[in-house]
mmCIF file of C-alpha atoms in Angstrom:
data_model
loop_
_atom_site.group_PDB
_atom_site.id
_atom_site.type_symbol
_atom_site.label_atom_id
_atom_site.label_comp_id
_atom_site.label_asym_id
_atom_site.label_seq_id
_atom_site.Cartn_x
_atom_site.Cartn_y
_atom_site.Cartn_z
ATOM 1 C CA MET A 8 -100.114 -22.054 14.911
ATOM 2 C CA PRO A 9 -100.616 -18.160 12.898
ATOM 3 C CA HIS A 10 -101.820 -17.734 9.565
ATOM 4 C CA ILE A 11 -99.907 -14.843 7.924
ATOM 5 C CA GLU A 12 -102.616 -12.676 5.392
ATOM 6 C CA LEU A 13 -100.729 -10.981 2.498
ATOM 7 C CA ARG A 14 -101.829 -7.535 2.666
ATOM 8 C CA PRO A 15 -100.666 -4.956 -0.333
ATOM 9 C CA ASP A 16 -99.635 -1.720 0.910
ATOM 10 C CA GLN A 17 -102.032 0.211 -0.998
ATOM 11 C CA LYS A 18 -99.296 2.616 -2.175
ATOM 12 C CA LEU A 19 -97.593 0.654 -4.655
ATOM 13 C CA LEU A 20 -100.753 -0.410 -6.512
ATOM 14 C CA LYS A 21 -101.822 1.705 -9.642
ATOM 15 C CA PRO A 22 -105.763 1.578 -10.553
ATOM 16 C CA ASN A 23 -105.348 3.657 -13.242
ATOM 17 C CA PHE A 24 -102.174 1.875 -14.698
ATOM 18 C CA ASP A 25 -101.149 2.992 -18.005
ATOM 19 C CA GLY A 26 -98.649 0.425 -19.621
ATOM 20 C CA TYR A 27 -95.161 0.183 -19.844
ATOM 21 C CA LYS A 28 -93.332 1.836 -22.397
ATOM 22 C CA LEU A 29 -91.882 -1.159 -25.494
ATOM 23 C CA SER A 30 -87.988 -0.941 -26.082
ATOM 24 C CA LEU A 31 -86.781 -2.295 -28.732
ATOM 25 C CA GLU A 32 -82.654 -2.814 -27.743
ATOM 26 C CA SER A 33 -81.697 -6.087 -27.640
ATOM 27 C CA ILE A 34 -81.619 -8.103 -24.298
ATOM 28 C CA PRO A 35 -78.623 -10.756 -24.038
ATOM 29 C CA THR A 36 -80.169 -13.491 -23.795
ATOM 30 C CA HIS A 37 -78.078 -17.241 -22.511
ATOM 31 C CA SER A 38 -78.568 -20.416 -24.533
ATOM 32 C CA MET A 39 -76.420 -23.927 -24.202
ATOM 33 C CA ALA A 40 -76.497 -26.602 -26.188
ATOM 34 C CA PHE A 41 -77.160 -29.959 -25.376
ATOM 35 C CA SER A 42 -75.941 -33.008 -27.028
ATOM 36 C CA SER A 43 -76.578 -35.984 -26.962
ATOM 37 C CA SER A 44 -74.947 -37.099 -23.640
ATOM 38 C CA ASN A 45 -75.563 -34.169 -21.877
ATOM 39 C CA ARG A 46 -79.533 -34.211 -23.398
ATOM 40 C CA PRO A 47 -82.449 -34.270 -20.628
ATOM 41 C CA HIS A 48 -84.587 -36.571 -19.672
ATOM 42 C CA ARG A 49 -87.961 -37.152 -21.107
ATOM 43 C CA ILE A 50 -91.639 -36.978 -19.508
ATOM 44 C CA ASP A 51 -94.941 -39.109 -20.806
ATOM 45 C CA SER A 52 -97.243 -36.627 -20.420
ATOM 46 C CA GLN A 53 -99.855 -39.011 -20.531
ATOM 47 C CA GLN A 54 -98.244 -41.405 -17.816
ATOM 48 C CA GLU A 55 -98.328 -40.274 -14.427
ATOM 49 C CA ALA A 56 -96.010 -41.407 -12.938
ATOM 50 C CA LYS A 57 -96.028 -41.092 -8.739
ATOM 51 C CA THR A 58 -92.895 -39.442 -7.687
ATOM 52 C CA LYS A 59 -91.965 -37.616 -4.004
ATOM 53 C CA SER A 60 -90.035 -34.244 -3.696
ATOM 54 C CA LEU A 61 -86.723 -33.870 -1.456
ATOM 55 C CA VAL A 62 -85.461 -31.168 -0.184
ATOM 56 C CA HIS A 63 -81.571 -31.744 1.626
ATOM 57 C CA TRP A 64 -80.623 -29.205 3.476
ATOM 58 C CA HIS A 65 -76.586 -29.308 4.374
ATOM 59 C CA THR A 66 -74.840 -26.650 7.423
ATOM 60 C CA LEU A 67 -71.229 -26.670 6.202
ATOM 61 C CA GLU A 68 -68.216 -24.509 8.833
ATOM 62 C CA LEU A 69 -64.769 -23.245 7.665
ATOM 63 C CA GLN A 70 -62.965 -25.517 9.369
ATOM 64 C CA GLN A 71 -59.124 -23.757 8.289
ATOM 65 C CA ALA A 72 -59.854 -19.985 6.608
ATOM 66 C CA GLU A 73 -56.336 -20.836 5.531
ATOM 67 C CA LYS A 74 -56.714 -24.184 3.006
ATOM 68 C CA HIS A 75 -60.396 -24.361 2.727
ATOM 69 C CA ILE A 76 -61.484 -26.952 4.195
ATOM 70 C CA TRP A 77 -65.174 -27.277 4.998
ATOM 71 C CA THR A 78 -66.637 -29.860 6.838
ATOM 72 C CA LEU A 79 -70.427 -30.943 7.385
ATOM 73 C CA CYS A 80 -71.905 -30.474 10.248
ATOM 74 C CA ALA A 81 -74.958 -30.985 9.601
ATOM 75 C CA SER A 82 -78.360 -32.691 7.786
ATOM 76 C CA ARG A 83 -81.956 -32.886 7.419
ATOM 77 C CA THR A 84 -83.755 -33.866 4.632
ATOM 78 C CA LEU A 85 -88.080 -32.631 3.957
ATOM 79 C CA SER A 86 -90.055 -34.821 1.963
ATOM 80 C CA SER A 87 -93.478 -34.273 0.259
ATOM 81 C CA ASN A 88 -95.830 -35.485 -2.275
ATOM 82 C CA GLY A 89 -95.504 -32.531 -4.588
ATOM 83 C CA TYR A 90 -93.088 -29.878 -5.202
ATOM 84 C CA PRO A 91 -91.380 -26.856 -3.728
ATOM 85 C CA ARG A 92 -91.935 -23.511 -5.789
ATOM 86 C CA TYR A 93 -90.513 -21.352 -3.240
ATOM 87 C CA CYS A 94 -87.591 -22.410 -0.731
ATOM 88 C CA VAL A 95 -85.692 -20.262 1.075
ATOM 89 C CA LEU A 96 -83.797 -19.982 5.150
ATOM 90 C CA ASP A 97 -84.700 -17.492 7.273
ATOM 91 C CA SER A 98 -81.717 -15.046 8.356
ATOM 92 C CA TYR A 99 -80.659 -17.645 10.825
ATOM 93 C CA ALA A 100 -81.457 -20.902 9.471
ATOM 94 C CA THR A 101 -83.238 -22.004 12.076
ATOM 95 C CA ALA A 102 -86.423 -22.362 9.466
ATOM 96 C CA VAL A 103 -86.423 -23.665 6.008
ATOM 97 C CA LEU A 104 -89.617 -21.825 4.425
ATOM 98 C CA VAL A 105 -91.218 -23.656 1.125
ATOM 99 C CA ALA A 106 -94.305 -22.937 -0.853
ATOM 100 C CA SER A 107 -96.752 -26.114 -2.207
ATOM 101 C CA ASP A 108 -99.592 -27.473 -2.885
ATOM 102 C CA GLN A 109 -98.978 -30.183 -0.596
ATOM 103 C CA PRO A 110 -97.471 -30.001 2.792
ATOM 104 C CA PHE A 111 -93.303 -30.910 3.227
ATOM 105 C CA HIS A 112 -91.933 -32.195 6.852
ATOM 106 C CA PHE A 113 -88.561 -32.921 8.241
ATOM 107 C CA VAL A 114 -87.991 -37.092 7.672
ATOM 108 C CA TYR A 115 -84.607 -37.040 8.775
ATOM 109 C CA ASP A 116 -82.125 -34.408 10.616
ATOM 110 C CA SER A 117 -78.798 -35.830 12.052
ATOM 111 C CA GLU A 118 -79.195 -33.154 15.160
ATOM 112 C CA ARG A 119 -82.538 -33.883 16.424
ATOM 113 C CA PRO A 120 -84.621 -37.571 16.358
ATOM 114 C CA ILE A 121 -87.591 -36.915 14.141
ATOM 115 C CA ALA A 122 -90.889 -37.431 15.812
ATOM 116 C CA VAL A 123 -92.767 -39.213 13.484
ATOM 117 C CA PRO A 124 -96.406 -38.166 12.870
ATOM 118 C CA GLU A 125 -98.125 -40.830 12.116
ATOM 119 C CA GLN A 126 -96.251 -43.031 14.861
ATOM 120 C CA LYS A 127 -97.961 -40.322 17.130
ATOM 121 C CA LEU A 128 -101.438 -40.866 15.905
ATOM 122 C CA LYS A 129 -100.449 -44.619 16.361
ATOM 123 C CA GLN A 130 -100.138 -44.628 20.396
ATOM 124 C CA ALA A 131 -103.409 -41.910 20.091
ATOM 125 C CA ARG A 132 -105.743 -44.215 18.938
ATOM 126 C CA LYS A 133 -104.177 -46.943 21.113
ATOM 127 C CA ALA A 134 -104.870 -44.428 23.952
ATOM 128 C CA GLY A 135 -108.056 -44.087 22.603
ATOM 129 C CA PRO A 136 -110.455 -43.156 20.166
ATOM 130 C CA LEU A 137 -110.063 -39.067 18.762
ATOM 131 C CA CYS A 138 -112.100 -36.950 20.167
ATOM 132 C CA TRP A 139 -114.528 -36.352 16.517
ATOM 133 C CA GLU A 140 -114.544 -39.485 16.551
ATOM 134 C CA ARG A 141 -116.343 -39.669 19.689
ATOM 135 C CA PHE A 142 -118.207 -37.461 19.783
ATOM 136 C CA PRO A 143 -118.701 -37.372 15.073
ATOM 137 C CA PHE A 144 -120.105 -33.846 13.345
ATOM 138 C CA ARG A 145 -119.991 -33.328 9.899
ATOM 139 C CA TRP A 146 -118.975 -30.192 8.262
ATOM 140 C CA THR A 147 -119.181 -27.966 4.568
ATOM 141 C CA GLN A 148 -118.326 -24.892 2.976
ATOM 142 C CA THR A 149 -119.002 -21.963 0.401
ATOM 143 C CA VAL A 150 -116.253 -19.077 -0.081
ATOM 144 C CA ASP A 151 -116.948 -17.797 2.105
ATOM 145 C CA GLU A 152 -118.146 -19.776 5.343
ATOM 146 C CA VAL A 153 -117.902 -23.382 7.090
ATOM 147 C CA ASN A 154 -120.720 -24.983 8.961
ATOM 148 C CA VAL A 155 -120.369 -28.007 11.011
ATOM 149 C CA THR A 156 -123.092 -29.993 12.436
ATOM 150 C CA PHE A 157 -123.576 -32.123 15.736
ATOM 151 C CA ASP A 158 -126.230 -34.953 15.130
ATOM 152 C CA LYS A 159 -126.745 -34.663 19.360
ATOM 153 C CA GLU A 160 -126.143 -37.898 21.395
ATOM 154 C CA PRO A 161 -128.088 -38.690 24.334
ATOM 155 C CA TYR A 162 -126.652 -38.014 28.109
ATOM 156 C CA VAL A 163 -123.098 -35.910 26.364
ATOM 157 C CA HIS A 164 -123.868 -32.236 27.202
ATOM 158 C CA TYR A 165 -122.972 -29.522 24.370
ATOM 159 C CA ARG A 166 -121.346 -25.931 24.338
ATOM 160 C CA VAL A 167 -119.649 -23.571 22.739
ATOM 161 C CA ILE A 168 -117.255 -21.204 24.332
ATOM 162 C CA ASN A 169 -116.549 -17.825 21.969
ATOM 163 C CA GLU A 170 -114.647 -16.065 24.404
ATOM 164 C CA PRO A 171 -110.668 -15.290 24.917
ATOM 165 C CA SER A 172 -108.307 -18.369 26.212
ATOM 166 C CA SER A 173 -106.183 -17.626 29.542
ATOM 167 C CA GLY A 174 -103.070 -15.792 29.080
ATOM 168 C CA THR A 175 -104.763 -13.777 26.276
ATOM 169 C CA THR A 176 -106.965 -11.494 24.182
ATOM 170 C CA GLU A 177 -108.373 -11.825 21.244
ATOM 171 C CA PRO A 178 -111.945 -14.032 21.741
ATOM 172 C CA SER A 179 -110.944 -18.180 20.876
ATOM 173 C CA LEU A 180 -113.759 -20.899 19.961
ATOM 174 C CA LYS A 181 -114.138 -24.012 21.581
ATOM 175 C CA VAL A 182 -116.573 -26.631 20.879
ATOM 176 C CA TYR A 183 -116.917 -29.317 23.957
ATOM 177 C CA ALA A 184 -119.475 -32.817 24.267
ATOM 178 C CA ASN A 185 -118.689 -33.199 28.016
ATOM 179 C CA ASP A 186 -115.754 -31.975 29.502
ATOM 180 C CA ALA A 187 -113.937 -32.871 25.821
ATOM 181 C CA ILE A 188 -112.596 -30.536 23.307
ATOM 182 C CA VAL A 189 -113.963 -31.496 19.456
ATOM 183 C CA ILE A 190 -113.030 -28.539 18.123
ATOM 184 C CA ASP A 191 -110.201 -25.538 19.004
ATOM 185 C CA GLU A 192 -109.490 -22.656 17.031
ATOM 186 C CA THR A 193 -106.189 -23.096 17.043
ATOM 187 C CA ARG A 194 -106.030 -26.001 15.834
ATOM 188 C CA LEU A 195 -108.224 -24.878 12.130
ATOM 189 C CA PHE A 196 -106.932 -24.650 9.063
ATOM 190 C CA ALA A 197 -107.843 -20.990 8.827
ATOM 191 C CA ARG A 198 -108.062 -17.919 10.936
ATOM 192 C CA ILE A 199 -112.747 -17.275 11.256
ATOM 193 C CA ASP A 200 -114.460 -14.048 12.086
ATOM 194 C CA HIS A 201 -115.202 -13.983 15.283
ATOM 195 C CA ASP A 202 -117.647 -11.149 15.171
ATOM 196 C CA CYS A 203 -119.282 -13.092 12.957
ATOM 197 C CA THR A 204 -119.176 -17.053 13.601
ATOM 198 C CA THR A 205 -123.078 -18.224 15.406
ATOM 199 C CA TRP A 206 -124.767 -21.319 16.547
ATOM 200 C CA ALA A 207 -127.981 -22.681 16.643
ATOM 201 C CA MET A 208 -129.292 -25.757 18.700
ATOM 202 C CA ASP A 209 -132.303 -27.479 19.107
ATOM 203 C CA ARG A 210 -133.018 -31.131 20.455
ATOM 204 C CA LYS A 211 -131.387 -33.296 17.794
ATOM 205 C CA LEU A 212 -128.529 -31.152 16.286
ATOM 206 C CA LEU A 213 -125.914 -28.499 16.995
ATOM 207 C CA ASP A 214 -124.987 -25.716 13.905
ATOM 208 C CA ILE A 215 -121.929 -23.260 13.599
ATOM 209 C CA THR A 216 -121.475 -21.468 10.942
ATOM 210 C CA MET A 217 -117.970 -20.036 11.900
ATOM 211 C CA ARG A 218 -117.409 -16.768 8.831
ATOM 212 C CA LYS A 219 -113.876 -17.702 7.444
ATOM 213 C CA GLN A 220 -111.455 -14.181 8.104
ATOM 214 C CA GLN A 221 -109.970 -14.698 3.995
ATOM 215 C CA ALA A 222 -113.036 -15.051 2.155
ATOM 216 C CA GLY A 223 -112.595 -16.711 -1.103
ATOM 217 C CA VAL A 224 -110.626 -19.510 0.400
ATOM 218 C CA LEU A 225 -111.883 -23.457 0.089
ATOM 219 C CA TRP A 226 -110.013 -25.285 3.247
ATOM 220 C CA PRO A 227 -108.111 -28.774 2.583
ATOM 221 C CA PHE A 228 -108.876 -30.031 5.530
ATOM 222 C CA ILE A 229 -110.729 -28.976 8.994
ATOM 223 C CA PHE A 230 -108.280 -29.064 10.661
ATOM 224 C CA PRO A 231 -105.451 -31.450 10.869
ATOM 225 C CA GLY A 232 -106.550 -36.196 10.849
ATOM 226 C CA GLY A 233 -109.870 -34.752 10.912
ATOM 227 C CA PRO A 234 -113.050 -36.382 9.217
ATOM 228 C CA VAL A 235 -113.197 -35.530 5.607
ATOM 229 C CA GLU A 236 -115.182 -32.546 4.475
ATOM 230 C CA THR A 237 -118.890 -34.014 3.466
ATOM 231 C CA VAL A 238 -119.470 -32.602 0.287
ATOM 232 C CA PRO A 239 -124.011 -32.012 -0.350
ATOM 233 C CA GLU A 240 -126.237 -34.459 -2.397
ATOM 234 C CA GLY A 241 -125.979 -33.706 -6.587
ATOM 235 C CA ASP A 242 -122.475 -31.995 -5.986
ATOM 236 C CA ASP A 243 -120.062 -34.642 -6.942
ATOM 237 C CA SER A 244 -116.925 -32.605 -7.065
ATOM 238 C CA GLY A 245 -117.672 -30.088 -3.810
ATOM 239 C CA SER A 246 -116.231 -27.497 -5.641
ATOM 240 C CA PRO A 247 -117.956 -23.896 -5.672
ATOM 241 C CA THR A 248 -119.641 -23.081 -8.874
ATOM 242 C CA ILE A 249 -119.452 -19.820 -10.604
ATOM 243 C CA ALA A 250 -122.490 -17.831 -8.449
ATOM 244 C CA ASP A 251 -120.833 -18.778 -5.652
ATOM 245 C CA LEU A 252 -117.437 -17.223 -6.972
ATOM 246 C CA PRO A 253 -116.364 -14.011 -5.509
ATOM 247 C CA PRO A 254 -116.668 -10.777 -8.121
ATOM 248 C CA ALA A 255 -114.740 -9.404 -10.822
ATOM 249 C CA PRO A 256 -112.557 -6.354 -8.473
ATOM 250 C CA ASN A 257 -113.941 -4.106 -11.778
ATOM 251 C CA LEU A 258 -117.633 -4.833 -12.566
ATOM 252 C CA ASN A 259 -117.522 -1.741 -15.456
ATOM 253 C CA ALA A 260 -114.904 -4.565 -17.497
ATOM 254 C CA PRO A 261 -115.251 -8.121 -18.848
ATOM 255 C CA LEU A 262 -113.666 -10.773 -17.503
ATOM 256 C CA GLU A 263 -109.863 -11.437 -19.261
ATOM 257 C CA PRO A 264 -108.442 -15.204 -19.582
ATOM 258 C CA CYS A 265 -105.913 -13.101 -16.843
ATOM 259 C CA ASP A 266 -108.950 -12.898 -14.381
ATOM 260 C CA PHE A 267 -109.311 -16.174 -14.026
ATOM 261 C CA ALA A 268 -106.730 -19.385 -11.986
ATOM 262 C CA SER A 269 -104.900 -21.721 -13.266
ATOM 263 C CA GLY A 270 -106.527 -23.984 -11.369
ATOM 264 C CA ILE A 271 -109.210 -23.654 -8.549
ATOM 265 C CA ASP A 272 -109.290 -27.757 -7.335
ATOM 266 C CA THR A 273 -104.971 -26.656 -6.583
ATOM 267 C CA TYR A 274 -104.153 -24.717 -3.495
ATOM 268 C CA TYR A 275 -100.771 -23.407 -2.535
ATOM 269 C CA THR A 276 -99.475 -22.715 1.278
ATOM 270 C CA LEU A 277 -95.848 -21.280 2.572
ATOM 271 C CA GLU A 278 -95.388 -22.514 5.018
ATOM 272 C CA ARG A 279 -92.472 -22.170 8.030
ATOM 273 C CA LEU A 280 -90.593 -26.120 9.417
ATOM 274 C CA SER A 281 -88.496 -25.120 12.235
ATOM 275 C CA VAL A 282 -85.626 -26.446 13.242
ATOM 276 C CA VAL A 283 -85.321 -27.440 16.372
ATOM 277 C CA SER A 284 -89.622 -28.381 16.676
ATOM 278 C CA HIS A 285 -89.945 -29.795 13.334
ATOM 279 C CA SER A 286 -93.104 -28.717 12.854
ATOM 280 C CA VAL A 287 -94.623 -25.952 11.205
ATOM 281 C CA THR A 288 -94.952 -22.171 13.145
ATOM 282 C CA HIS A 289 -96.227 -19.999 10.022
ATOM 283 C CA THR A 290 -98.263 -20.520 7.318
ATOM 284 C CA ILE A 291 -99.345 -17.772 4.459
ATOM 285 C CA LEU A 292 -102.131 -18.808 2.574
ATOM 286 C CA LEU A 293 -101.043 -17.998 -1.818
ATOM 287 C CA GLY A 294 -104.118 -19.301 -3.394
ATOM 288 C CA ASN A 295 -104.816 -20.967 -6.033
ATOM 289 C CA GLU A 296 -101.422 -20.073 -8.032
ATOM 290 C CA PRO A 297 -97.899 -20.659 -6.664
ATOM 291 C CA PRO A 298 -95.615 -17.735 -6.508
ATOM 292 C CA LEU A 299 -94.512 -16.306 -9.899
ATOM 293 C CA PHE A 300 -90.602 -16.444 -9.614
ATOM 294 C CA GLU A 301 -88.735 -15.544 -7.187
ATOM 295 C CA VAL A 302 -85.550 -12.609 -7.307
ATOM 296 C CA THR A 303 -83.221 -10.648 -4.808
ATOM 297 C CA LEU A 304 -84.139 -7.253 -4.103
ATOM 298 C CA ARG A 305 -81.734 -6.897 -0.942
ATOM 299 C CA ALA A 306 -78.356 -8.179 -0.179
ATOM 300 C CA GLY A 307 -78.231 -10.441 3.166
ATOM 301 C CA LEU A 308 -81.736 -11.712 2.565
ATOM 302 C CA PRO A 309 -84.372 -13.871 1.273
ATOM 303 C CA ALA A 310 -85.083 -13.460 -1.723
ATOM 304 C CA THR A 311 -88.397 -12.337 -2.440
ATOM 305 C CA PHE A 312 -91.431 -14.639 -4.069
ATOM 306 C CA ALA A 313 -93.483 -12.847 -6.143
ATOM 307 C CA VAL A 314 -97.811 -13.619 -6.283
ATOM 308 C CA ARG A 315 -100.814 -11.959 -8.548
ATOM 309 C CA HIS A 316 -102.891 -10.009 -7.327
ATOM 310 C CA ASP A 317 -105.573 -9.350 -9.090
ATOM 311 C CA VAL A 318 -103.419 -7.898 -12.610
ATOM 312 C CA ASP A 319 -100.959 -6.812 -9.983
ATOM 313 C CA ALA A 320 -97.650 -8.825 -9.595
ATOM 314 C CA CYS A 321 -97.156 -8.641 -5.523
ATOM 315 C CA LEU A 322 -93.622 -8.673 -4.651
ATOM 316 C CA TRP A 323 -93.231 -10.315 -0.926
ATOM 317 C CA GLN A 324 -89.755 -9.709 1.646
ATOM 318 C CA LEU A 325 -89.471 -11.900 4.300
ATOM 319 C CA GLN A 326 -88.234 -9.861 7.248
ATOM 320 C CA PRO A 327 -85.327 -10.594 9.319
ATOM 321 C CA VAL A 328 -86.321 -11.215 13.765
ATOM 322 C CA PRO A 329 -84.685 -11.106 16.663
ATOM 323 C CA TYR A 330 -82.293 -14.382 17.502
ATOM 324 C CA GLY A 331 -84.782 -16.638 18.426
ATOM 325 C CA ALA A 332 -87.839 -15.893 17.760
ATOM 326 C CA ASP A 333 -89.885 -18.444 16.262
ATOM 327 C CA ASP A 334 -91.793 -15.667 14.379
ATOM 328 C CA CYS A 335 -92.272 -14.159 10.855
ATOM 329 C CA ARG A 336 -92.779 -11.370 8.817
ATOM 330 C CA VAL A 337 -92.688 -10.739 5.236
ATOM 331 C CA GLN A 338 -93.727 -6.950 3.355
ATOM 332 C CA HIS A 339 -95.086 -5.810 0.436
ATOM 333 C CA GLU A 340 -91.540 -4.554 -1.362
ATOM 334 C CA GLY A 341 -93.047 -3.809 -4.870
ATOM 335 C CA THR A 342 -95.088 -3.752 -7.457
ATOM 336 C CA LEU A 343 -95.431 -5.639 -11.277
ATOM 337 C CA HIS A 344 -98.279 -3.379 -12.612
ATOM 338 C CA ALA A 345 -100.888 -5.476 -15.445
ATOM 339 C CA PHE A 346 -98.467 -7.740 -15.046
ATOM 340 C CA GLY A 347 -101.459 -10.441 -14.889
ATOM 341 C CA TYR A 348 -101.815 -9.392 -19.002
ATOM 342 C CA ILE A 349 -98.237 -10.078 -19.632
ATOM 343 C CA GLN A 350 -98.251 -13.345 -18.431
ATOM 344 C CA ALA A 351 -101.752 -13.953 -20.110
ATOM 345 C CA SER A 352 -100.169 -13.316 -23.924
ATOM 346 C CA LYS A 353 -96.506 -15.469 -22.910
ATOM 347 C CA ARG A 354 -98.935 -18.266 -24.259
ATOM 348 C CA GLN A 355 -95.268 -20.333 -24.887
ATOM 349 C CA GLN A 356 -93.765 -19.223 -21.098
ATOM 350 C CA LYS A 357 -91.049 -21.375 -20.432
ATOM 351 C CA TYR A 358 -89.406 -18.535 -17.819
ATOM 352 C CA LEU A 359 -90.204 -15.784 -15.642
ATOM 353 C CA GLY A 360 -88.610 -13.644 -13.181
ATOM 354 C CA CYS A 361 -87.895 -9.756 -13.166
ATOM 355 C CA ALA A 362 -84.293 -7.000 -12.370
ATOM 356 C CA PRO A 363 -83.564 -6.191 -9.279
ATOM 357 C CA SER A 364 -85.008 -2.396 -9.461
ATOM 358 C CA LEU A 365 -88.079 -3.822 -10.906
ATOM 359 C CA SER A 366 -87.646 -2.228 -14.446
ATOM 360 C CA GLU A 367 -87.984 -5.855 -17.168
#
């Protein structure tokens, strides 16, 4: 599964941004008074509610243009334990892109039956234990590396191969125990740097150190269905310390509130789910903050989403791809300079947004 890294266009960034000009012109606002009958429901913040988010995707077809009669021709539903922070369809409505801190998955499709992953896992377990259960290992991570350790078992031959697979030129890491593939790079949560990946083996242990291609991102799992991360002794939280975090972009400037993420324990991704396979085809790593807002910059294209980059906010546009191509491309369209300072100064903010021209 390809992982897409958001790399801002340096031409759209201004390291020496002077600031915004203050305007005293009035801005029109829209408001609506709530009565006792249409007042929104309030949720007790002290009571933790276990909820699920459902995204319903309906396809309508115009049957009679003269009478404006529309007919429902397809219906789909996605479910997650998280909240969708950004949700759009691609150019040809062949996939849906959802940003959240929890994965979304299809639970209903009127055109194609859903293959339940739990049933596949049960069938796999009936056939026998998984590879990592037959040849167990433990793994830990820092903000830069993932460390995997195998306790070698007798009569088991361990091999590590970091070579291009058939039909490709890029290296692919695979860890074998006898003839079984225990770790396959194509199933890892994110990409690794092959040049900096090392391993060492003795009579008792096999240690593998995989360098993360995108440093500073904590992996919630090593691969789907794999073992849980081993928490080092004396560390109950498993979170990185201040010494482990990346340094500030400008060491000459003091840290300010806008330099810190809202919470390092929450991790957001933008996933593309195909309507054909009902599976995730591409993953975009967003970091510890969700998309700030969305705005339509180009007619006919999905809305762009804004994410923090240092103290700026970068707007990313989903690009059209040829019909039938199972691909995903995003492009850096614009930058709201020093938006982090504006965001940090508005402690009672309710809404975020900008004009399509990025002028306000």
